[in-house]
Tab-separated table of C-alpha atoms in Angstrom:
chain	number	residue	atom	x	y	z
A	899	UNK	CA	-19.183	43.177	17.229
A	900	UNK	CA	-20.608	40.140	19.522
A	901	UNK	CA	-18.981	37.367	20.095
A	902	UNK	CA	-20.937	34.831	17.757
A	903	UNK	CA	-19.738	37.286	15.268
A	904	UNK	CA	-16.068	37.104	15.577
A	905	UNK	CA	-16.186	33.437	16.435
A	906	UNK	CA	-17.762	32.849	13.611
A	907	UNK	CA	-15.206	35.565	11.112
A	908	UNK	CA	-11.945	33.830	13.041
A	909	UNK	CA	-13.496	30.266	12.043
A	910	UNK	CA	-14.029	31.463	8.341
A	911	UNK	CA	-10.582	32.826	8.112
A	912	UNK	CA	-9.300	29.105	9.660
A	913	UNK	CA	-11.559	27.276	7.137
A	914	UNK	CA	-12.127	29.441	4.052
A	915	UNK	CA	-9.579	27.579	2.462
A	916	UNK	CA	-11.428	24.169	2.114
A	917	UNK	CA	-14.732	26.242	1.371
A	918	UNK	CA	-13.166	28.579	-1.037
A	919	UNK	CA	-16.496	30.923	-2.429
A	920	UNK	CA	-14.878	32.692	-5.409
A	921	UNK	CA	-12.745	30.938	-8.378
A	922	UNK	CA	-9.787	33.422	-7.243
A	923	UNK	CA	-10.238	31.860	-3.426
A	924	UNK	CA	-10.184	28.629	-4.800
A	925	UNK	CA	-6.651	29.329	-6.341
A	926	UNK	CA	-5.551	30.988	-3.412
A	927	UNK	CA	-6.301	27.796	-1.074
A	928	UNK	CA	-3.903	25.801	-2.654
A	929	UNK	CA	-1.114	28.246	-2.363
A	930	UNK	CA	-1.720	29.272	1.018
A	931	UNK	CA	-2.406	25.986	2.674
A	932	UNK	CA	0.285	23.354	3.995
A	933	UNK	CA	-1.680	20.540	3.348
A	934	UNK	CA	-3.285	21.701	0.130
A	935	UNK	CA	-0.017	22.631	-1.343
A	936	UNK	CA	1.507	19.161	-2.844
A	937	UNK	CA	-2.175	19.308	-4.865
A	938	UNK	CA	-1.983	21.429	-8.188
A	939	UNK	CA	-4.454	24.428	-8.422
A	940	UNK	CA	-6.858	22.173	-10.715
A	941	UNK	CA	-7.051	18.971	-11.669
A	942	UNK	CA	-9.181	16.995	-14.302
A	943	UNK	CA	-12.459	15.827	-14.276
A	944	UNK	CA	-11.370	12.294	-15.595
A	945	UNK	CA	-8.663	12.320	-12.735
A	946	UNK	CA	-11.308	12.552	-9.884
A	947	UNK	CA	-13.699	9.686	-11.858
A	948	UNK	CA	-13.625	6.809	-9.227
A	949	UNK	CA	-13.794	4.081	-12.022
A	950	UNK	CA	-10.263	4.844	-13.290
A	951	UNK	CA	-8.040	4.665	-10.216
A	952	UNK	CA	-10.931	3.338	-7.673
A	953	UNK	CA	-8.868	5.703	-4.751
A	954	UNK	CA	-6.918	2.655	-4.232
A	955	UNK	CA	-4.204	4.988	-3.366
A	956	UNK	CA	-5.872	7.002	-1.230
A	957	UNK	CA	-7.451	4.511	0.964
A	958	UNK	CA	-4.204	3.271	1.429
A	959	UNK	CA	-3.027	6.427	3.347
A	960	UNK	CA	-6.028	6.316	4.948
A	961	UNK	CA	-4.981	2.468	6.416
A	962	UNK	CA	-1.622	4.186	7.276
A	963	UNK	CA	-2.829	6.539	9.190
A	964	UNK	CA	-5.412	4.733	10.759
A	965	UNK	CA	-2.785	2.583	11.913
A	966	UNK	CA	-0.112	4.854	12.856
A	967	UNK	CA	-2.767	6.775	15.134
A	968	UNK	CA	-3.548	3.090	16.883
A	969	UNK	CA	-0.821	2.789	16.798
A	970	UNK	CA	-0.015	4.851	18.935
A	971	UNK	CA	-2.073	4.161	21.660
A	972	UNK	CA	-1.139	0.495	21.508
A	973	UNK	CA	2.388	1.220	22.473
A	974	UNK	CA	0.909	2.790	25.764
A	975	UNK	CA	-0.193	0.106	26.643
A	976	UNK	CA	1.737	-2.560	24.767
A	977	UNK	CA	4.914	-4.153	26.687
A	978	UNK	CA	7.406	-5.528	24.223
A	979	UNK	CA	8.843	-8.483	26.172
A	980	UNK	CA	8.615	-12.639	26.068
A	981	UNK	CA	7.091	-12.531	29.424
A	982	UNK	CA	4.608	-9.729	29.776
A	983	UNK	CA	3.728	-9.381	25.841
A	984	UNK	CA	0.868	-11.613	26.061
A	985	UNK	CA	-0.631	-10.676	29.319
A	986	UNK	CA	-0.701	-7.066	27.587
A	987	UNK	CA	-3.080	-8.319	24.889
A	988	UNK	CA	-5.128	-9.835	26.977
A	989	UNK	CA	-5.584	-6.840	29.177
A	990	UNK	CA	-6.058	-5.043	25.901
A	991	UNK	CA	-8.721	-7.619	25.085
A	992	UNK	CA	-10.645	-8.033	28.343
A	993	UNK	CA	-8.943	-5.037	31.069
A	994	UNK	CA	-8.690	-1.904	29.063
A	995	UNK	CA	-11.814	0.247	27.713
A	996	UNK	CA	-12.417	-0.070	24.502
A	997	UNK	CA	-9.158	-1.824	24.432
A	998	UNK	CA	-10.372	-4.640	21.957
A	999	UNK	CA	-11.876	-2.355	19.266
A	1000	UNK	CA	-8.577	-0.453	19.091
A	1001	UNK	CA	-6.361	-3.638	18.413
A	1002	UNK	CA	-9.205	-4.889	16.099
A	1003	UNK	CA	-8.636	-1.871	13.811
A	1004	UNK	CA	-5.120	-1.825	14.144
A	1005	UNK	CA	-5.258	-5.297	13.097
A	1006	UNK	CA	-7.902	-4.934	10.462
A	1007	UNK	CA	-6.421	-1.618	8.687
A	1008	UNK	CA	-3.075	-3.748	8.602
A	1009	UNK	CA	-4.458	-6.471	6.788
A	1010	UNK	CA	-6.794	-4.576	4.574
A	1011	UNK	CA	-3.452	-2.335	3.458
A	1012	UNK	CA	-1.486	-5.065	2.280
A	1013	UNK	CA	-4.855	-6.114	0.434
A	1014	UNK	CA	-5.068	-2.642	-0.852
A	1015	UNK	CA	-1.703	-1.934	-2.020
A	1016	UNK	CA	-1.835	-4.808	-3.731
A	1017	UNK	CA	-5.062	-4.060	-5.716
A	1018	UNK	CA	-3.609	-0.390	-6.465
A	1019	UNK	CA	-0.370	-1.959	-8.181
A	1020	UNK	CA	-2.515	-4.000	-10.196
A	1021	UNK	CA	-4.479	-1.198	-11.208
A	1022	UNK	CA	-1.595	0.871	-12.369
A	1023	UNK	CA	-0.171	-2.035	-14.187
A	1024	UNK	CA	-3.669	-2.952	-15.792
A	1025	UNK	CA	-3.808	1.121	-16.574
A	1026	UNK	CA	0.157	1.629	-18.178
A	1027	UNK	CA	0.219	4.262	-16.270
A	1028	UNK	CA	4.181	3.283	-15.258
A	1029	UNK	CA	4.457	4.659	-18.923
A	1030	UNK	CA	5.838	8.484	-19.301
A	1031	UNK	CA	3.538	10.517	-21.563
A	1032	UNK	CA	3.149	13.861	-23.168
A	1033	UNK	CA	4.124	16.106	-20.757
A	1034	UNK	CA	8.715	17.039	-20.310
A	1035	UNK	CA	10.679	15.943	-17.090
A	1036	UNK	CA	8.108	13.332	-16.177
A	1037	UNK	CA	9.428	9.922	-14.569
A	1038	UNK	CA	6.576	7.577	-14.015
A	1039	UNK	CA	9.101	4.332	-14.239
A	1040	UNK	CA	10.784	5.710	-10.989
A	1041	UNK	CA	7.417	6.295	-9.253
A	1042	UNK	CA	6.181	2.625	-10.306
A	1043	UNK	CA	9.729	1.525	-8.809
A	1044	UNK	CA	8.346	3.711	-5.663
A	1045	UNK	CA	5.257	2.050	-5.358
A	1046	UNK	CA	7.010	-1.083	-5.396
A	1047	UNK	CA	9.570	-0.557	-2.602
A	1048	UNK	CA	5.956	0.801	-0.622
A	1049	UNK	CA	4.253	-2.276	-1.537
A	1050	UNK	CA	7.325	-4.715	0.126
A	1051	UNK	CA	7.772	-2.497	2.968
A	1052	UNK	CA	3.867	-2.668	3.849
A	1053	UNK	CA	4.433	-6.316	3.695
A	1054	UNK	CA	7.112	-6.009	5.775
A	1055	UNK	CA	5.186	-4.186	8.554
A	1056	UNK	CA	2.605	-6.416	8.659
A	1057	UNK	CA	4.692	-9.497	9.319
A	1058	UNK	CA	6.874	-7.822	11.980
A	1059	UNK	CA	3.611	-6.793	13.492
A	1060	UNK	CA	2.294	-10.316	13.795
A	1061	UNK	CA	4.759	-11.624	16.307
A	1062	UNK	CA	4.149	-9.211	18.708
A	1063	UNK	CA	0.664	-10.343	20.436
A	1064	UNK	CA	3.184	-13.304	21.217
A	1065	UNK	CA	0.514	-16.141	20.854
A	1066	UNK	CA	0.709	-19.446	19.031
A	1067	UNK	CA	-0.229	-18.278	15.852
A	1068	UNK	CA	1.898	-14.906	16.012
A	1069	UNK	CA	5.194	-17.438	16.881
A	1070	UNK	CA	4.564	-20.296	14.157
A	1071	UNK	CA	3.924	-18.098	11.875
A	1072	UNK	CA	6.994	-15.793	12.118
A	1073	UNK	CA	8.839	-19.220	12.466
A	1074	UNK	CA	7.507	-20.513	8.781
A	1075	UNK	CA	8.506	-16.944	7.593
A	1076	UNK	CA	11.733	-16.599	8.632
A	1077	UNK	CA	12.712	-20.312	7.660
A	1078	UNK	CA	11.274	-19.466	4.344
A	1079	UNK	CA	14.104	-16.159	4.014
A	1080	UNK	CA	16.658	-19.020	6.061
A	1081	UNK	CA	16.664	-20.911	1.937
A	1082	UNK	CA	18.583	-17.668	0.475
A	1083	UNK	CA	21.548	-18.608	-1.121
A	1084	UNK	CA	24.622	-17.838	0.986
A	1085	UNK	CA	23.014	-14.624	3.004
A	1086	UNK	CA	19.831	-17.162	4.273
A	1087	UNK	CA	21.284	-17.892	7.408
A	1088	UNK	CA	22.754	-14.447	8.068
A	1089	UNK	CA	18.894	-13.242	7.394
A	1090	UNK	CA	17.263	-15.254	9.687
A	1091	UNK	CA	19.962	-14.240	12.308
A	1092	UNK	CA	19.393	-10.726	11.724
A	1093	UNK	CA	16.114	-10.756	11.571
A	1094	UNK	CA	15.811	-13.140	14.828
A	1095	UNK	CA	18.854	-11.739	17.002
A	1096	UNK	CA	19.903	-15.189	17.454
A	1097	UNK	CA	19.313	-18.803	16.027
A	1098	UNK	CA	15.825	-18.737	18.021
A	1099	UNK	CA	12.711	-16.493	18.409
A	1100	UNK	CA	13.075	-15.238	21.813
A	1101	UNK	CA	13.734	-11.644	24.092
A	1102	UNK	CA	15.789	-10.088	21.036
A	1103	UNK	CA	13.314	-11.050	18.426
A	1104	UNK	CA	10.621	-9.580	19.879
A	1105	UNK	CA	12.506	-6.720	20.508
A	1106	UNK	CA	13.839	-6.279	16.789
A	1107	UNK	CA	10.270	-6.921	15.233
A	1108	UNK	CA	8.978	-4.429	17.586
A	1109	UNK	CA	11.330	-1.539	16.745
A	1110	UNK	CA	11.146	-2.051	13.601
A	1111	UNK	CA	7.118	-1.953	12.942
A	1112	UNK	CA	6.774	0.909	15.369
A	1113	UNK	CA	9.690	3.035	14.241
A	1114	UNK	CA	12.050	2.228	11.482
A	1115	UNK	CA	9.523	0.605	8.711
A	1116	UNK	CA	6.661	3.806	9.266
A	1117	UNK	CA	9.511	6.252	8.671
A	1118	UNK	CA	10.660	4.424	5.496
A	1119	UNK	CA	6.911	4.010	4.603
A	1120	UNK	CA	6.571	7.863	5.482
A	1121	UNK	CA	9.571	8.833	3.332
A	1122	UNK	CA	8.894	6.882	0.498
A	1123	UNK	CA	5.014	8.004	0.295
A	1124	UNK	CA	6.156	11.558	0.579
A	1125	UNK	CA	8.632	10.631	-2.512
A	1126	UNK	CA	5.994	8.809	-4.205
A	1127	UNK	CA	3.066	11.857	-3.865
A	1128	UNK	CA	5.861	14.577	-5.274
A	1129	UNK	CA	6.779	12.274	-8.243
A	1130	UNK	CA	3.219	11.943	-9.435
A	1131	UNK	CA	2.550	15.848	-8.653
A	1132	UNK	CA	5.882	16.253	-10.813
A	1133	UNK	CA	4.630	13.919	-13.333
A	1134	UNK	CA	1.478	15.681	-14.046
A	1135	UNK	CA	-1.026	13.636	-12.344
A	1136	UNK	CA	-2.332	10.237	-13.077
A	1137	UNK	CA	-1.473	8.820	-16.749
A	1138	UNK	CA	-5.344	9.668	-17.981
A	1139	UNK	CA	-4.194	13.119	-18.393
A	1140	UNK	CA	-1.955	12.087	-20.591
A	1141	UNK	CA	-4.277	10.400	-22.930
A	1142	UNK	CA	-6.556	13.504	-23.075
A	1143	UNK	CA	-4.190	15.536	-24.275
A	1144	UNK	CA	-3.615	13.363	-26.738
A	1145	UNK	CA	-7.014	13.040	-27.995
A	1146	UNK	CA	-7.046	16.750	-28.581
A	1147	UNK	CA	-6.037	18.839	-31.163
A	1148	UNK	CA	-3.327	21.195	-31.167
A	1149	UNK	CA	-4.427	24.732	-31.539
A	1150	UNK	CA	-2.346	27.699	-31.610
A	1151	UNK	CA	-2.410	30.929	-29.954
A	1152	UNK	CA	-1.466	34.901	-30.624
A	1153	UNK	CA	1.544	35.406	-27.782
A	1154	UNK	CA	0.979	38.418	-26.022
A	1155	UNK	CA	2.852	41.124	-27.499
A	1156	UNK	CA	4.269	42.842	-24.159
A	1157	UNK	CA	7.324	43.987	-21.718
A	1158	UNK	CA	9.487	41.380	-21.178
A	1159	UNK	CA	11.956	41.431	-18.095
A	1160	UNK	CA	15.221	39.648	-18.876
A	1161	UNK	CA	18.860	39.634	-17.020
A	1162	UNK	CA	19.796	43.065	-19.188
A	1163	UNK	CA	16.808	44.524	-18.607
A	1164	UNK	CA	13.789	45.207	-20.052
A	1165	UNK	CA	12.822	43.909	-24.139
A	1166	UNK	CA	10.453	43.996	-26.218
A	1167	UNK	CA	8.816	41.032	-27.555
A	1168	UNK	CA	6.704	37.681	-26.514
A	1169	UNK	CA	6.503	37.205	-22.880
A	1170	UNK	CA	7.078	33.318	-21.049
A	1171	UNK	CA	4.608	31.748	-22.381
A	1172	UNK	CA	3.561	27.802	-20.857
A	1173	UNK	CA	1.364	26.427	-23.738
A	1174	UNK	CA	-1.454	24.497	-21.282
A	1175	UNK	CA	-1.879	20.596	-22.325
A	1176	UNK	CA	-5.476	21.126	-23.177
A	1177	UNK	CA	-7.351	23.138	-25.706
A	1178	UNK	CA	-10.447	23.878	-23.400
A	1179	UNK	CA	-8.756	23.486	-20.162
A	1180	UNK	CA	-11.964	25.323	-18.408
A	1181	UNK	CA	-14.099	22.198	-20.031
A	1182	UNK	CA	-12.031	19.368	-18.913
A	1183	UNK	CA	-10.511	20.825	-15.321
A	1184	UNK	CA	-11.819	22.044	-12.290
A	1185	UNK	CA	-10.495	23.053	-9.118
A	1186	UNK	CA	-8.862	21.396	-6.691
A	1187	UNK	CA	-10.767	22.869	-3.846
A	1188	UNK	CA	-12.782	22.205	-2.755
A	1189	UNK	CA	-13.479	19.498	-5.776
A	1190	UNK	CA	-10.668	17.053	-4.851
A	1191	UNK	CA	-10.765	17.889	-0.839
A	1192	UNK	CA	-14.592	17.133	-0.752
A	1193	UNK	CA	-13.523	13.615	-2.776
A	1194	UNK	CA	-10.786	12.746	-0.367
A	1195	UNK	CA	-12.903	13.536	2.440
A	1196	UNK	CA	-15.340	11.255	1.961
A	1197	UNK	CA	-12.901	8.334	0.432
A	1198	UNK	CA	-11.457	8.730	4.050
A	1199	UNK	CA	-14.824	8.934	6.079
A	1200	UNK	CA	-16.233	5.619	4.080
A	1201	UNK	CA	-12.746	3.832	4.307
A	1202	UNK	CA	-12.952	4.669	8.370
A	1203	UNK	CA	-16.233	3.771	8.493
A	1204	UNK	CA	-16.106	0.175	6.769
A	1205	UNK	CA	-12.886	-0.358	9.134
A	1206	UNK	CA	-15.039	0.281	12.139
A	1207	UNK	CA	-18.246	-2.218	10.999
A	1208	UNK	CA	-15.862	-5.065	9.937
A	1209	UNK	CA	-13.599	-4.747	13.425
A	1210	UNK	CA	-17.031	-4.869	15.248
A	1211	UNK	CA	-18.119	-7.666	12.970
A	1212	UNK	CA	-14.812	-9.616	12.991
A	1213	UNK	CA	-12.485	-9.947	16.148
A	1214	UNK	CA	-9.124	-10.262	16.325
A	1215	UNK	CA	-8.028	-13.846	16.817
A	1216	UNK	CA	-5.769	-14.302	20.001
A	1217	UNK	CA	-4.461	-18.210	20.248
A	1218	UNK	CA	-2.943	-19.313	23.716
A	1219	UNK	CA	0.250	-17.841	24.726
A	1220	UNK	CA	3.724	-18.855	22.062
A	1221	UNK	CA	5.154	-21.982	23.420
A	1222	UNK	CA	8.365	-23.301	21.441
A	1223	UNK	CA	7.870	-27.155	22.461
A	1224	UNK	CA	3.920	-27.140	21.455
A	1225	UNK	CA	3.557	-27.165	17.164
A	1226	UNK	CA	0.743	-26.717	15.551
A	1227	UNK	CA	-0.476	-29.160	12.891
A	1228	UNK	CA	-0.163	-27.331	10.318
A	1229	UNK	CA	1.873	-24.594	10.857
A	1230	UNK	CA	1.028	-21.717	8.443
A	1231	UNK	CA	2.627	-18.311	7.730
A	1232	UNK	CA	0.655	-14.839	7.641
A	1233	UNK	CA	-1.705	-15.112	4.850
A	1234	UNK	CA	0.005	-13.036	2.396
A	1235	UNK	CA	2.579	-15.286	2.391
A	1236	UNK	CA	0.739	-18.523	2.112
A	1237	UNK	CA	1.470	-18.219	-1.290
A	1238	UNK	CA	5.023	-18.727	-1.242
A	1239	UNK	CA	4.594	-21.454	1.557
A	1240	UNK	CA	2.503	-23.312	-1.071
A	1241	UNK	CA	4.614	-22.423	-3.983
A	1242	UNK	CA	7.789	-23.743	-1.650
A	1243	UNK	CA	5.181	-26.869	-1.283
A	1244	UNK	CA	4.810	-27.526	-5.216
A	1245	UNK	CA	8.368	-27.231	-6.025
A	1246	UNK	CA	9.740	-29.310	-3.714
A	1247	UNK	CA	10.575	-32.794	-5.880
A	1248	UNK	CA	11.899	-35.817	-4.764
A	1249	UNK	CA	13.383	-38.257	-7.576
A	1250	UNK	CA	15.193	-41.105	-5.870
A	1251	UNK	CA	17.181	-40.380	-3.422
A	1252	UNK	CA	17.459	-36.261	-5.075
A	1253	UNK	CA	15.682	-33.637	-3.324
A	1254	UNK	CA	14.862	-30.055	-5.165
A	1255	UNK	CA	14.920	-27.549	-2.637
A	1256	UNK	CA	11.153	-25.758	-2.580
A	1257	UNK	CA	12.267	-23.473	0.250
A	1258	UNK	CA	14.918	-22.288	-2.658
A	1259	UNK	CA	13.021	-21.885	-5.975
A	1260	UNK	CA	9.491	-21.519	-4.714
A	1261	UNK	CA	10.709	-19.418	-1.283
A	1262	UNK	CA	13.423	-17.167	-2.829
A	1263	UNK	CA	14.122	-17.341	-6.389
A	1264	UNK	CA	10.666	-17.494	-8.034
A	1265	UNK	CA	9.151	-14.629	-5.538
A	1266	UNK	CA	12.330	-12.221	-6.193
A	1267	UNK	CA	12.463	-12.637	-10.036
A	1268	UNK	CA	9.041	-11.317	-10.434
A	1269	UNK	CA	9.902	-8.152	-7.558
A	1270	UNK	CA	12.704	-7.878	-10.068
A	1271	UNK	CA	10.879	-7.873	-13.530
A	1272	UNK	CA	8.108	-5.728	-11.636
A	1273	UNK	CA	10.927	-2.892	-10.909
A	1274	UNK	CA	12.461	-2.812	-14.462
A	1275	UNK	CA	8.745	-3.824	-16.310
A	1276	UNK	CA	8.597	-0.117	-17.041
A	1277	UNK	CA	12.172	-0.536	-19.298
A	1278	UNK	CA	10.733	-2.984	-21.030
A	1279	UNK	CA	7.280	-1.824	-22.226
A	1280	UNK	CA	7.688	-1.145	-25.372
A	1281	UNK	CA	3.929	-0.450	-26.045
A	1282	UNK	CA	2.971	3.122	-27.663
A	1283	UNK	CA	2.267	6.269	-25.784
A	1284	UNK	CA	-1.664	5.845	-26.697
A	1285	UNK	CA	-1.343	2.583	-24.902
A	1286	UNK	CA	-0.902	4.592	-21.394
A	1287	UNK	CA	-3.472	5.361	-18.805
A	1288	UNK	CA	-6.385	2.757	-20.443
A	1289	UNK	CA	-7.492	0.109	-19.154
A	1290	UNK	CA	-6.674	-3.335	-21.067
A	1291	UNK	CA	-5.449	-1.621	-23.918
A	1292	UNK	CA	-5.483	-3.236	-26.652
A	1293	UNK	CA	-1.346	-2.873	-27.529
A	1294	UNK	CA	-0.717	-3.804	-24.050
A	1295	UNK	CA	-2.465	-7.410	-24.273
A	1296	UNK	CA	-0.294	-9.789	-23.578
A	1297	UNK	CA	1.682	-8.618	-21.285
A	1298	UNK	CA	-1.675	-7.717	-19.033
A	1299	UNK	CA	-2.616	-11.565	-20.101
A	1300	UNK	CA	0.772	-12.463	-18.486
A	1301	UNK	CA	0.644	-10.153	-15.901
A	1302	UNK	CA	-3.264	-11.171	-14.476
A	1303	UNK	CA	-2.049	-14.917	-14.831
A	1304	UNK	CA	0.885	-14.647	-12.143
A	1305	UNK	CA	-1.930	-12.408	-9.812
A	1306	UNK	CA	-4.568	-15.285	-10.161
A	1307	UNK	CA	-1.312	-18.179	-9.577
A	1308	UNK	CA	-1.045	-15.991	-6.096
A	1309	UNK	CA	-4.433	-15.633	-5.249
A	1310	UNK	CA	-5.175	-19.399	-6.011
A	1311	UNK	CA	-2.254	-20.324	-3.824
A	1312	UNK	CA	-3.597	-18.109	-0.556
A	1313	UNK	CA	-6.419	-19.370	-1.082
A	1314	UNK	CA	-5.547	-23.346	-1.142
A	1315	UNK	CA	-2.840	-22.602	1.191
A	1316	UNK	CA	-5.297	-20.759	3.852
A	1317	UNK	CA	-8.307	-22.951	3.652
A	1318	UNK	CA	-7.079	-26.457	1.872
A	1319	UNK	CA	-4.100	-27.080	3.350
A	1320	UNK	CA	-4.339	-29.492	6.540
A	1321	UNK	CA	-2.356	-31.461	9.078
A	1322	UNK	CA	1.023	-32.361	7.455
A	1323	UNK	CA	0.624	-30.030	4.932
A	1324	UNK	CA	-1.999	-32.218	3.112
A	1325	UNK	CA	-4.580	-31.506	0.688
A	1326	UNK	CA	-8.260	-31.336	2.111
A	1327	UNK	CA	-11.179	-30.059	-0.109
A	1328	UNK	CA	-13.239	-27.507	2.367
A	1329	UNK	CA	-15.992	-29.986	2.925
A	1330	UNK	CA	-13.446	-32.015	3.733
A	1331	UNK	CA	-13.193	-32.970	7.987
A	1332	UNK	CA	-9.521	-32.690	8.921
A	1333	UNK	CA	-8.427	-35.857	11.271
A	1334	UNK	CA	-7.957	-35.741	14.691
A	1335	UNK	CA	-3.840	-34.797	15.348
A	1336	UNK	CA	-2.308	-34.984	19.027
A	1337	UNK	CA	0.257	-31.982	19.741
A	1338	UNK	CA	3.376	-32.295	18.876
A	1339	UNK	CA	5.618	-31.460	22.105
């Protein structure tokens, strides 16, 4: 046999599992491959549909691993200390080949995950699909509760990321977010000094944020994905599967009269029978390979692809280097929590000589009643089982009215607090010119 030959068979027996040629092949892949094992032999058409889910949650592994391969290479070449932490971005930026594009991604994917995530927890809200369905053992509540605890922690990575290019922006910011946690009742200041190593931002702060975005936080993000991907494999997909097995008739079947093999030995009788959720399962399933692998394939390829044009399009800001006596004017958190610094904004009230603490209501309570009612939501739906896995159904109304109100109040906040809010924290429309501020020293 020449060699093109048995290149060619050893690369077919590496591969034939994402090409699978025969319907038996295609069942086989799944068993027999690592990666294609946590996907279940076949999945439904209405599953792979990209107007039900829009691959929100897909694209958001993508992001993660985008980011934990630039990761990566950024901590080659990134030094994690007050005095050399900035001079390593700007070798990054202007010193190192192709140094720039790979923190513009890093930074990019970052941002565009917390955007994501928090599109793909709308969705499944908007959907029901936190609701159990048909199908025995399944625990959607606890996977919503997952997504959750992902959706805080990818907040979480972001923000520890920011501080570390160690620039004006990346110190102020961290500043306004930490005093923001600082308003907790009794724990605040115990927070901020965990969080900060000290009563400052200095050597130990960097340090902390650093360990924690590079190690601790992608482990729990890691874990928790992991835990989130079984649960839905465990609850039987996404919740549309649930609501076409409702809109089908029962039908029932002749068990096969054979040899049954029990604990004291072998009987007569009906074998183990698992009666399938559909009627025509053939007419509303299809494989998973290569069906869903092509799908996910090119989800990933587009999602790497619009990273790449936008960090060539848009580059990653880098401010002069942190200073502690120089404030800006205005001083403005990461942009995904400008909504809290706002909402800290409009409920601080002074009558008289009385003062209601924003930093308390608008900072802390406000932000970590709704966390709350989003974790338990699922407990208190009370909507039927048809109501799960549609969009906007009509039994689920209000409570998507409600829901949709509290996302635009959050929007409309970043958005006044990232392009209307000027010096002193003042209102300007956009066309409005800010006034001319000395720095603060």
């Amino acid at each position: 046999m020449s060699p093109t030959k048995v290149g060619k068979k050893i690369w077919n027996q590496i591969t034939w599992t994402w090409k699978p040629a025969t319907e038996r092949e295609a069942g086989d892949s799944v068993v027999r491959n690592l990666l294609l094992h946590w996907f279940p032999s076949k999945i439904t058409r209405q599953s792979l549909r990209f107007g039900y889910s829009f691959w929100l949650g897909t694209i958001s592994a993508v992001l993660f691993a985008i980011l934990c391969f630039t990761g990566v290479i950024l901590m080659f070449l990134y030094v994690p200390s007050v005095e050399r932490a900035y001079q390593s971005i700007k070798d990054l930026e202007y010193a190192v080949s192709f140094g720039s594009f790979i923190r513009g991604l890093h930074r990019l994917a970052a941002h565009l995950m917390v955007a994501v995530v928090f599109l793909h927890m709308i969705r499944v809200f908007l959907t029901g699909a936190y609701k159990n369905g048909t199908a025995s053992n399944q625990n959607r509540p606890l996977n919503w509760i997952l997504g959750v605890v992902l959706m805080l922690a990818t907040f979480l990575l972001s923000f520890t990321g920011y501080l570390l290019p160690w620039d004006q922006l990346a110190y102020w910011a961290i500043t306004v977010g930490t005093n923001i946690a600082s308003a907790a009742p009794v724990i605040g200041d115990k927070i901020k000094f965990v969080l900060l190593g000290g009563n400052h931002i200095d050597q130990n702060t960097l340090l902390r944020f650093y360990v924690l975005h590079c190690f601790f936080l992608p482990m729990l993000v890691g874990f928790v994905f992991a835990w989130h991907m079984w649960r839905v494999r465990k609850d039987h997909g996404l919740a549309c599967v649930d609501q076409l097995a409702l809109q089908q008739k029962s039908e029932k079947t002749a068990p096969v009269k054979t040899k049954t093999y029990s604990l004291l030995g072998i009987a007569k009788g009906r074998t183990v029978h698992v009666e399938n959720a559909f009627v025509d399962e053939d007419v509303h399933t299809v494989r998973s390979s290569p069906n869903l692998t092509r799908r996910i394939l090119m989800v990933a390829l587009a999602t790497m692809l619009v990273c790449c044009v936008l960090t060539l399009l848009v580059q990653a800001p880098l401010e002069e280097a942190a200073n502690p006596k120089v404030t800006p004017n205005p001083a403005k958190a990461p942009w995904y929590f400008l909504w809290l610094q706002e909402l800290v904004t409009d409920t601080t009230i002074h009558i008289g000589g009385f003062t209601i603490n924003g930093a308390l209501i608008g900072g802390i309570l406000i932000p970590g009643i709704l966390v709350v009612l989003l974790a338990i939501w699922p407990y208190l739906d009370k909507s039927p089982l048809s109501a799960a896995g549609i969009w906007f159904a009509k039994a689920r109304r209000k409570q998507n009215i409600a829901f949709l109100i509290v996302v635009l109040l959050v929007i409309g906040f970043t958005i006044v607090g990232t392009f209307m809010r000027g010096p002193y924290w003042k209102f300007f429309w956009p066309w409005e010119a800010w006034p001319e501020i000395p720095k603060i020293f």
